[in-house]
Tab-separated table of C-alpha atoms in Angstrom:
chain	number	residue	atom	x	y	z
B	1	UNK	CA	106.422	129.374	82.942
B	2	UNK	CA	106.484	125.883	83.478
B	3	UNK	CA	103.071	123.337	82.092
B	4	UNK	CA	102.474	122.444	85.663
B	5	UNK	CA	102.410	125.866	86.759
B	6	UNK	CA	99.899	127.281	84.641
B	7	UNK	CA	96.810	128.412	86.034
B	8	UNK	CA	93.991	126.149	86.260
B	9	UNK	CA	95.496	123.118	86.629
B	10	UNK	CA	94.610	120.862	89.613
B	11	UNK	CA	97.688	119.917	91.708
B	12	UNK	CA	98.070	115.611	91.456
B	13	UNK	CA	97.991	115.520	95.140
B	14	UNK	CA	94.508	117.369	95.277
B	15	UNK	CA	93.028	115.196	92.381
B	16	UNK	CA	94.442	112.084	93.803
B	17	UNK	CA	91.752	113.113	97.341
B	18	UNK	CA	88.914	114.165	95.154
B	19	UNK	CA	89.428	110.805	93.647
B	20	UNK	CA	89.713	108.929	97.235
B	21	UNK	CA	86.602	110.754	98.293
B	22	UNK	CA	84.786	110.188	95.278
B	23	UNK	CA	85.127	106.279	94.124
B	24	UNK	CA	82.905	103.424	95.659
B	25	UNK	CA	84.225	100.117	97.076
B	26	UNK	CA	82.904	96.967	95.980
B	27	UNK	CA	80.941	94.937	97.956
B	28	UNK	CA	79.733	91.689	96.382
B	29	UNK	CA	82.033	89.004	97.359
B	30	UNK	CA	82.415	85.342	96.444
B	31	UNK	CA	83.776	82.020	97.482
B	32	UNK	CA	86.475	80.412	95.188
B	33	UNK	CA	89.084	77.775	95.859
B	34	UNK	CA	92.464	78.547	96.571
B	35	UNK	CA	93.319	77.320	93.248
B	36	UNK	CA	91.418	80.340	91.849
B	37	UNK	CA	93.268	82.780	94.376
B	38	UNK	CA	96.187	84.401	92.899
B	39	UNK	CA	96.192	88.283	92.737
B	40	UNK	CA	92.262	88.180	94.563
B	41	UNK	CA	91.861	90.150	97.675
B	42	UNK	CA	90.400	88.590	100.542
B	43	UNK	CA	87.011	90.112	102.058
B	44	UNK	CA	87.424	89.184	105.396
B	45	UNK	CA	90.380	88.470	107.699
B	46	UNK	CA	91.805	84.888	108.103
B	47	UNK	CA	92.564	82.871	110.849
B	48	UNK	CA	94.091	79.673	111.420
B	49	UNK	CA	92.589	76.363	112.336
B	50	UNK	CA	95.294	74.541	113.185
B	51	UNK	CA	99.136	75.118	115.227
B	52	UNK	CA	101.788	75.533	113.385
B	53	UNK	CA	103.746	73.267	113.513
B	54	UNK	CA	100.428	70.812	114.803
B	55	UNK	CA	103.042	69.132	116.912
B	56	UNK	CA	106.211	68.680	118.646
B	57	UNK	CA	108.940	67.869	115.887
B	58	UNK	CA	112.331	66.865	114.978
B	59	UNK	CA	114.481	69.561	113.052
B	60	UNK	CA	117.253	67.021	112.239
B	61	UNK	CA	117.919	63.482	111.776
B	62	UNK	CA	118.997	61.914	115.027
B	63	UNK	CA	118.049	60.685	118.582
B	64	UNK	CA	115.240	61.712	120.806
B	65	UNK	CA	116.015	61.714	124.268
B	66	UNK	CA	115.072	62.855	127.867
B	67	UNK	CA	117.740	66.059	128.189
B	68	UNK	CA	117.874	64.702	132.084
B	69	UNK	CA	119.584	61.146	130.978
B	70	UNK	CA	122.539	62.948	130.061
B	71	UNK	CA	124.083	63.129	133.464
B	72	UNK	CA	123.811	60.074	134.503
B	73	UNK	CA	125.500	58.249	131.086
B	74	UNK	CA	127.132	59.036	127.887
B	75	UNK	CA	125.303	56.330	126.054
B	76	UNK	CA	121.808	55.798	125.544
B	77	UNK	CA	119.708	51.997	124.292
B	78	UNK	CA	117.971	52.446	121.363
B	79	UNK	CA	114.405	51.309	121.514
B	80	UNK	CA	112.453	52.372	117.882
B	81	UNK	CA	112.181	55.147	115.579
B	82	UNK	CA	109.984	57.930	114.398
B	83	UNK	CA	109.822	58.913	110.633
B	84	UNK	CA	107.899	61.538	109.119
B	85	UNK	CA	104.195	60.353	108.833
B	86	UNK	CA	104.915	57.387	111.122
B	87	UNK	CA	105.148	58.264	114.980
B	88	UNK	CA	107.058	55.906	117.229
B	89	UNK	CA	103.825	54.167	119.140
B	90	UNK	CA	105.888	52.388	121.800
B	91	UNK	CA	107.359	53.679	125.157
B	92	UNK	CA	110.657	55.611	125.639
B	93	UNK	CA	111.666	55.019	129.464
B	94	UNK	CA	114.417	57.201	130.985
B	95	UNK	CA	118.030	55.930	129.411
B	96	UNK	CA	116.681	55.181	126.106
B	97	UNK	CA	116.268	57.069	123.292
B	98	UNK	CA	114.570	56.804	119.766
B	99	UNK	CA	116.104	57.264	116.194
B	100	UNK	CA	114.419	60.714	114.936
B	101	UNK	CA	114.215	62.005	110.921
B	102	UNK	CA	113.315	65.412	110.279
B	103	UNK	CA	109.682	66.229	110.747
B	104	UNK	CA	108.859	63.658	112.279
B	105	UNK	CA	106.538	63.598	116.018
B	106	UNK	CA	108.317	64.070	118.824
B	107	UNK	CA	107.043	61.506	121.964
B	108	UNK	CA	105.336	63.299	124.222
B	109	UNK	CA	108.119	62.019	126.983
B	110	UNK	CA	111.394	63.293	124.808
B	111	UNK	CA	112.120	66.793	124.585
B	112	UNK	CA	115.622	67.021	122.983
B	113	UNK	CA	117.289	65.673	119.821
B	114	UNK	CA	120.706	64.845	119.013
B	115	UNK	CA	122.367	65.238	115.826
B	116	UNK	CA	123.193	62.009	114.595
B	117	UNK	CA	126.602	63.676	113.184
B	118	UNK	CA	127.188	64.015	117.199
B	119	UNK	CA	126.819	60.428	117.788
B	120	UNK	CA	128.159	57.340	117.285
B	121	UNK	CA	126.250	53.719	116.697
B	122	UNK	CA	127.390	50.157	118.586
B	123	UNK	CA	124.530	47.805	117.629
B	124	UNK	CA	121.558	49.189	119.985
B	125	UNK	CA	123.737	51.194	122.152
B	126	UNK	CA	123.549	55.147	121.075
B	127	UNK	CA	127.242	56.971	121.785
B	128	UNK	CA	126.574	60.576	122.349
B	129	UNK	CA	129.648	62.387	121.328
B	130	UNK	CA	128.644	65.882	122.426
B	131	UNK	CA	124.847	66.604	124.174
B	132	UNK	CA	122.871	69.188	123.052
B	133	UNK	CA	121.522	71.747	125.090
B	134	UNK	CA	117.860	70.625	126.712
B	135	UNK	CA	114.851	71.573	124.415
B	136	UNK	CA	117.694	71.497	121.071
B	137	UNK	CA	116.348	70.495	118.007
B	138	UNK	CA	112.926	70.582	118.600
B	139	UNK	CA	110.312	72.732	116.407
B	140	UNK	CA	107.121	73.182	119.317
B	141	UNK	CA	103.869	72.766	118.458
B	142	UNK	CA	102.250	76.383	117.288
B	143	UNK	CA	105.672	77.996	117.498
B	144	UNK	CA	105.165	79.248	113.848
B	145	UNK	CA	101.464	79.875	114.238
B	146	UNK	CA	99.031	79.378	117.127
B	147	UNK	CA	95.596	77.886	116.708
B	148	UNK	CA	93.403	81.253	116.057
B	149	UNK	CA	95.975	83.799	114.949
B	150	UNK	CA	95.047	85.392	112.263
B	151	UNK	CA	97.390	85.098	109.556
B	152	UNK	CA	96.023	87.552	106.909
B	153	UNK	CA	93.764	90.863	106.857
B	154	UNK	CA	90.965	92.017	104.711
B	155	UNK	CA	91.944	93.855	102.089
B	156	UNK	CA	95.008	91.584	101.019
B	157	UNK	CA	96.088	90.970	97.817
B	158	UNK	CA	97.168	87.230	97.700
B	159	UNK	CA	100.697	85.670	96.357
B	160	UNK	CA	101.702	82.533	95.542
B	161	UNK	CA	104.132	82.490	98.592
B	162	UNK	CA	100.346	83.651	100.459
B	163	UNK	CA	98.227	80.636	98.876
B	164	UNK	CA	100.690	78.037	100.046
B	165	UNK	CA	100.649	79.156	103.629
B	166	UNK	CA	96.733	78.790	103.484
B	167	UNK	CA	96.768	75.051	101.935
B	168	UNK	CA	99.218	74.411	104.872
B	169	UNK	CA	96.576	75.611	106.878
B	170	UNK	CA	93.889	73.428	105.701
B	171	UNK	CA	92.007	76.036	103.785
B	172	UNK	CA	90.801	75.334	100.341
B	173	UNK	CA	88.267	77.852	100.099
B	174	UNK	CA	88.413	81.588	100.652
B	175	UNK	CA	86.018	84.359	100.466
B	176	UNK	CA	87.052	87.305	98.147
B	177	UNK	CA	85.614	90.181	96.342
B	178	UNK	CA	84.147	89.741	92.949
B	179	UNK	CA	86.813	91.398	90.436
B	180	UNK	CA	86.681	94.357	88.962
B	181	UNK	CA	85.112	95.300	85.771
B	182	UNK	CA	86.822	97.732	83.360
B	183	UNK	CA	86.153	98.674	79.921
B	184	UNK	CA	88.972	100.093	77.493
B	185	UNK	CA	88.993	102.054	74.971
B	186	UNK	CA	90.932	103.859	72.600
B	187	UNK	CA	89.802	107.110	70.551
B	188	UNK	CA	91.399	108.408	67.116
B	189	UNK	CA	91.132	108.525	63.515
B	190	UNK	CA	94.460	108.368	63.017
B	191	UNK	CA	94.908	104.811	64.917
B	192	UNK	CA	95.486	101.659	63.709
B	193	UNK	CA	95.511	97.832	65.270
B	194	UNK	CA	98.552	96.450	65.513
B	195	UNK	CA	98.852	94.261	62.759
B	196	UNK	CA	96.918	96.212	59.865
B	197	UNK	CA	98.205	98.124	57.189
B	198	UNK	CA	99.405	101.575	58.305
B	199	UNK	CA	97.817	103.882	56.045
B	200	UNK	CA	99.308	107.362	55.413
B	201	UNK	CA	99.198	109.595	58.777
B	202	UNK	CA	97.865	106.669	61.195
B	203	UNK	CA	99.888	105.713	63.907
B	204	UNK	CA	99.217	101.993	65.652
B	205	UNK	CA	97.570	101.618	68.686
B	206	UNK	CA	99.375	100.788	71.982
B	207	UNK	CA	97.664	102.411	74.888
B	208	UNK	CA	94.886	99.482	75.255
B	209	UNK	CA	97.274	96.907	74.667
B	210	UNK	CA	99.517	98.293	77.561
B	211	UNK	CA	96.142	99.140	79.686
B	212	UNK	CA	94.964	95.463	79.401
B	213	UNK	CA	98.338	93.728	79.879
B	214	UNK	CA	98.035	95.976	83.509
B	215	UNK	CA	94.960	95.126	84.127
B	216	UNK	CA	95.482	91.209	83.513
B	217	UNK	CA	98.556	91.117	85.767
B	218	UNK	CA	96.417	92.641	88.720
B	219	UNK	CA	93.876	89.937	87.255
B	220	UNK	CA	90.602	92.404	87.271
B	221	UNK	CA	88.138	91.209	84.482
B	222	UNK	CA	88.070	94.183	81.659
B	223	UNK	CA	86.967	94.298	78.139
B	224	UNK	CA	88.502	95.681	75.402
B	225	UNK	CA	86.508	97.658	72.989
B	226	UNK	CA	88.587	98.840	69.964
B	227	UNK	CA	89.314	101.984	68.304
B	228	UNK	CA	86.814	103.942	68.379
B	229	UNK	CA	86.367	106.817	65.474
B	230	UNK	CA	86.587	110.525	66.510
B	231	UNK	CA	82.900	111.434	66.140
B	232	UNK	CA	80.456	111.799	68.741
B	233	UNK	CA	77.560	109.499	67.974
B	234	UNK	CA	80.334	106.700	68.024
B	235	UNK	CA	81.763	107.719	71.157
B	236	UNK	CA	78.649	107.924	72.541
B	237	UNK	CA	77.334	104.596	71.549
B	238	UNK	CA	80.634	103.098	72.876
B	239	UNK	CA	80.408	105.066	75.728
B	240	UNK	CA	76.881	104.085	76.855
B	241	UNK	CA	77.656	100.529	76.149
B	242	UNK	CA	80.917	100.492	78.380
B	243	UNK	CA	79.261	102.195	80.799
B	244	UNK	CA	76.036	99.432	80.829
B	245	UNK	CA	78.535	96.702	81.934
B	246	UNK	CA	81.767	97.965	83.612
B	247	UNK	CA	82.426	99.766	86.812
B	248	UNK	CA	85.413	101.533	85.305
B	249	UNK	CA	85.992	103.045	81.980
B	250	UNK	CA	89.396	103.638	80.476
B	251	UNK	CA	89.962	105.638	77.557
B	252	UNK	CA	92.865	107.279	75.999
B	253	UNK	CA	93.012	110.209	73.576
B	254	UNK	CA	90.119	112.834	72.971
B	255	UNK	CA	90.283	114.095	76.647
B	256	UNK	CA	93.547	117.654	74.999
B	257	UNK	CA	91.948	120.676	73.532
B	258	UNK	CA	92.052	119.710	69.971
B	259	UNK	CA	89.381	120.094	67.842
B	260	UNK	CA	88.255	116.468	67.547
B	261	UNK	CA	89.130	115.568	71.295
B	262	UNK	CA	85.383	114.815	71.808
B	263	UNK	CA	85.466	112.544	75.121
B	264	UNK	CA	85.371	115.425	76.878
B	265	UNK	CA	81.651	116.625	75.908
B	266	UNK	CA	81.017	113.128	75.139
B	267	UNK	CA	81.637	112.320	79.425
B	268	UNK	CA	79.548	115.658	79.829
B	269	UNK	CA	76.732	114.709	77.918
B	270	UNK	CA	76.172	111.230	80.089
B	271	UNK	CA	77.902	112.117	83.284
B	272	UNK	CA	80.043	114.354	85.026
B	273	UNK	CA	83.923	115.691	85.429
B	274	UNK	CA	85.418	115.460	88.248
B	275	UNK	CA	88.578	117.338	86.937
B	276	UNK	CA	90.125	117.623	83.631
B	277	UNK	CA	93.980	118.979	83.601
B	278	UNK	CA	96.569	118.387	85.887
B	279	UNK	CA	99.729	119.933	87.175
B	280	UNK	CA	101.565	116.530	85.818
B	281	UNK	CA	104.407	116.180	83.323
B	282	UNK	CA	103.990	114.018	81.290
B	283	UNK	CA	100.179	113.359	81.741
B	284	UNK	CA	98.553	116.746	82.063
B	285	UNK	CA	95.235	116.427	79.954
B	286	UNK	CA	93.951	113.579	82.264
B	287	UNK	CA	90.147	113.045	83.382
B	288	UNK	CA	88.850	111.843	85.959
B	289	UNK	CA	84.218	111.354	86.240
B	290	UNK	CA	81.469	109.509	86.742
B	291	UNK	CA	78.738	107.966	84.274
B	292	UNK	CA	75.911	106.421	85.235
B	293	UNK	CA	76.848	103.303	86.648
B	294	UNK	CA	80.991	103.837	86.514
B	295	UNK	CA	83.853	105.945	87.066
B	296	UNK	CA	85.874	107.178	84.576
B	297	UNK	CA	89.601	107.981	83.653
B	298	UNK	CA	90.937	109.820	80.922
B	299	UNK	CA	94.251	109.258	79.930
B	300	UNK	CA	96.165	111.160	77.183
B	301	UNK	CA	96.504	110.046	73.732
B	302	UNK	CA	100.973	110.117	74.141
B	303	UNK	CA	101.625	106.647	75.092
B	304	UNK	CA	104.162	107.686	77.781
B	305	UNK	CA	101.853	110.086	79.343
B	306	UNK	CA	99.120	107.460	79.269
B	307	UNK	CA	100.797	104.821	80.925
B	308	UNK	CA	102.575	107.171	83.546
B	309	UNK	CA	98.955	108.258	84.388
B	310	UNK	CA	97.638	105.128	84.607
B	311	UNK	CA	99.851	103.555	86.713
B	312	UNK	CA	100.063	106.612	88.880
B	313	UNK	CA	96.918	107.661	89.076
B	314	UNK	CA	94.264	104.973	87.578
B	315	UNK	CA	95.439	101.749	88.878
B	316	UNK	CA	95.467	102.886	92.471
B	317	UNK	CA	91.895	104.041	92.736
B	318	UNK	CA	90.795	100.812	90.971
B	319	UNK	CA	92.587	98.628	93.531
B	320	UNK	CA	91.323	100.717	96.783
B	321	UNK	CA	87.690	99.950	94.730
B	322	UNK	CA	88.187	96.496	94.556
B	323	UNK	CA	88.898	96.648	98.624
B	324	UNK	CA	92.426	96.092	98.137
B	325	UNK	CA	94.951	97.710	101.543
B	326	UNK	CA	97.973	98.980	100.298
B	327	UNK	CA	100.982	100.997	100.464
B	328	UNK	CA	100.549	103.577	97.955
């Protein structure tokens, strides 16, 4: 018989709903500048201010021209320019044409642009060597994004390519929810920090370090609290006091049948188990509770089955808590 098909374990597809149905979502939220905004997740949607682009503009370096003037001449007089952050402020009458660079406002009058690799120059006489179609060359005001549109949901995780797009909207300050808080900790006599002398029968330490280095790339706030001894007053104390400030706790080891696997009657004792065993390989002696003020995850003492349960199982409740809308 195969581990996952022993009796009493929960199938991962079951545990994964009780979970779902089970966890709370944050709901304090906070303003912080866009600066501040990688990895948060916005708490309400967001919609633009402005068009995109805010107004009629060249895509190339050349001429601006009435698209009708090209039937009646195959040159045109040059009359100004228009560079990007200086608009041309005179007027463009029919048979003229300004010199365009990229980006820059479009008159209000002109409504196509020439390549200049299409023309040719004779002091202020413009030499179109092959017209564009009408409206060519021209990016239209709110073509990208309208004024209004919103441009991201609640629920999303920003980027960096996400941030950008909102300081090209204008917005330096965005309302997200308050990260979330999760204690770690790691349970065994026979662990050591990385960086101590390994005494005889110890093994060092690497679940936390893994945990944390997660939790810091999704950027929640967490706190690690050491090794903790296998004995219950310890656990207990450590327990209470993760419990007292986080709104998950994370540990790993104690939760197999061994005979000093004590987080089990140590969640017990202060709160409750959701489930304990699953029909998961590697990862079957995973928890899943509540204390008092948190929820709980157990992961396995292996260091393979603890990060394939965290990552699988862990780290997607947390992020539907912090209000996150993924693809899971």
């Amino acid at each position: 018989m195969d581990c996952c098909d022993a009796p009493g374990l929960r199938p991962v597809d079951d545990a994964i709903e009780q979970m779902k149905s089970t966890i709370s979502k944050l709901t304090e939220t906070e303003q912080i500048t866009i600066s501040q905004g990688l990895d948060r997740i916005l708490a309400n949607d967001v919609h633009s201010g402005i068009n995109v682009p805010p107004y009629n503009n060249s895509a190339m370096d050349g001429y601006a021209f009435r698209s009708a003037d090209q039937n009646s001449s195959s040159t045109l007089t040059l009359v100004g320019q228009a560079l990007a952050g200086h608009p041309f402020k005179g007027n463009c009458a029919p048979g003229e044409c300004i010199r365009i660079m990229t980006g820059a406002p479009v008159p209000d009058e002109l409504d196509t642009v020439v390549m200049q690799e299409n023309t040719k120059v004779h002091d202020e006489k413009i030499e179109i060597l092959k017209w564009p179609g009408a409206g060519n060359n021209i990016r239209l005001m709110g073509e990208d994004i309208s004024q209004g549109q919103a441009v991201f949901k609640k629920g999303k995780r920003l980027s960096p390519a996400d941030l950008g797009l909102l300081a090209s909207l204008g917005i330096g300050e965005i309302n997200v929810y308050r990260k979330l808080r999760v204690a770690v900790i790691a349970t065994g006599d026979e662990l050591a920090a990385p960086g101590e002398k390994l005494a005889e029968g110890n093994i060092f330490e690497s679940n936390s370090v893994v945990v944390c280095a997660m939790l810091k790339r999704l950027n929640m706030e967490f706190m690690d609290f050491g090794i903790i001894p296998d004995q219950m007053d310890a656990l207990t104390e450590a327990f209470k006091k993760a419990d007292s400030w986080a709104d998950v706790v994370v540990s790993s080891g104690g939760v197999s049948v061994g005979t000093a696997d004590y987080t089990k009657d140590v969640l017990e004792s202060l709160g409750t188990i959701g489930f304990w065993k699953l029909a998961i390989k590697p990862g079957k002696p995973f928890a899943f509770g509540e204390l008092a003020n948190s929820f709980f995850f157990g992961l396995p003492g292996n260091p393979v089955s603890a990060t394939v349960t965290f990552h699988q199982l862990a780290i997607p409740m947390m992020r539907l808590m912090q209000g996150e809308i993924f693809e899971e």
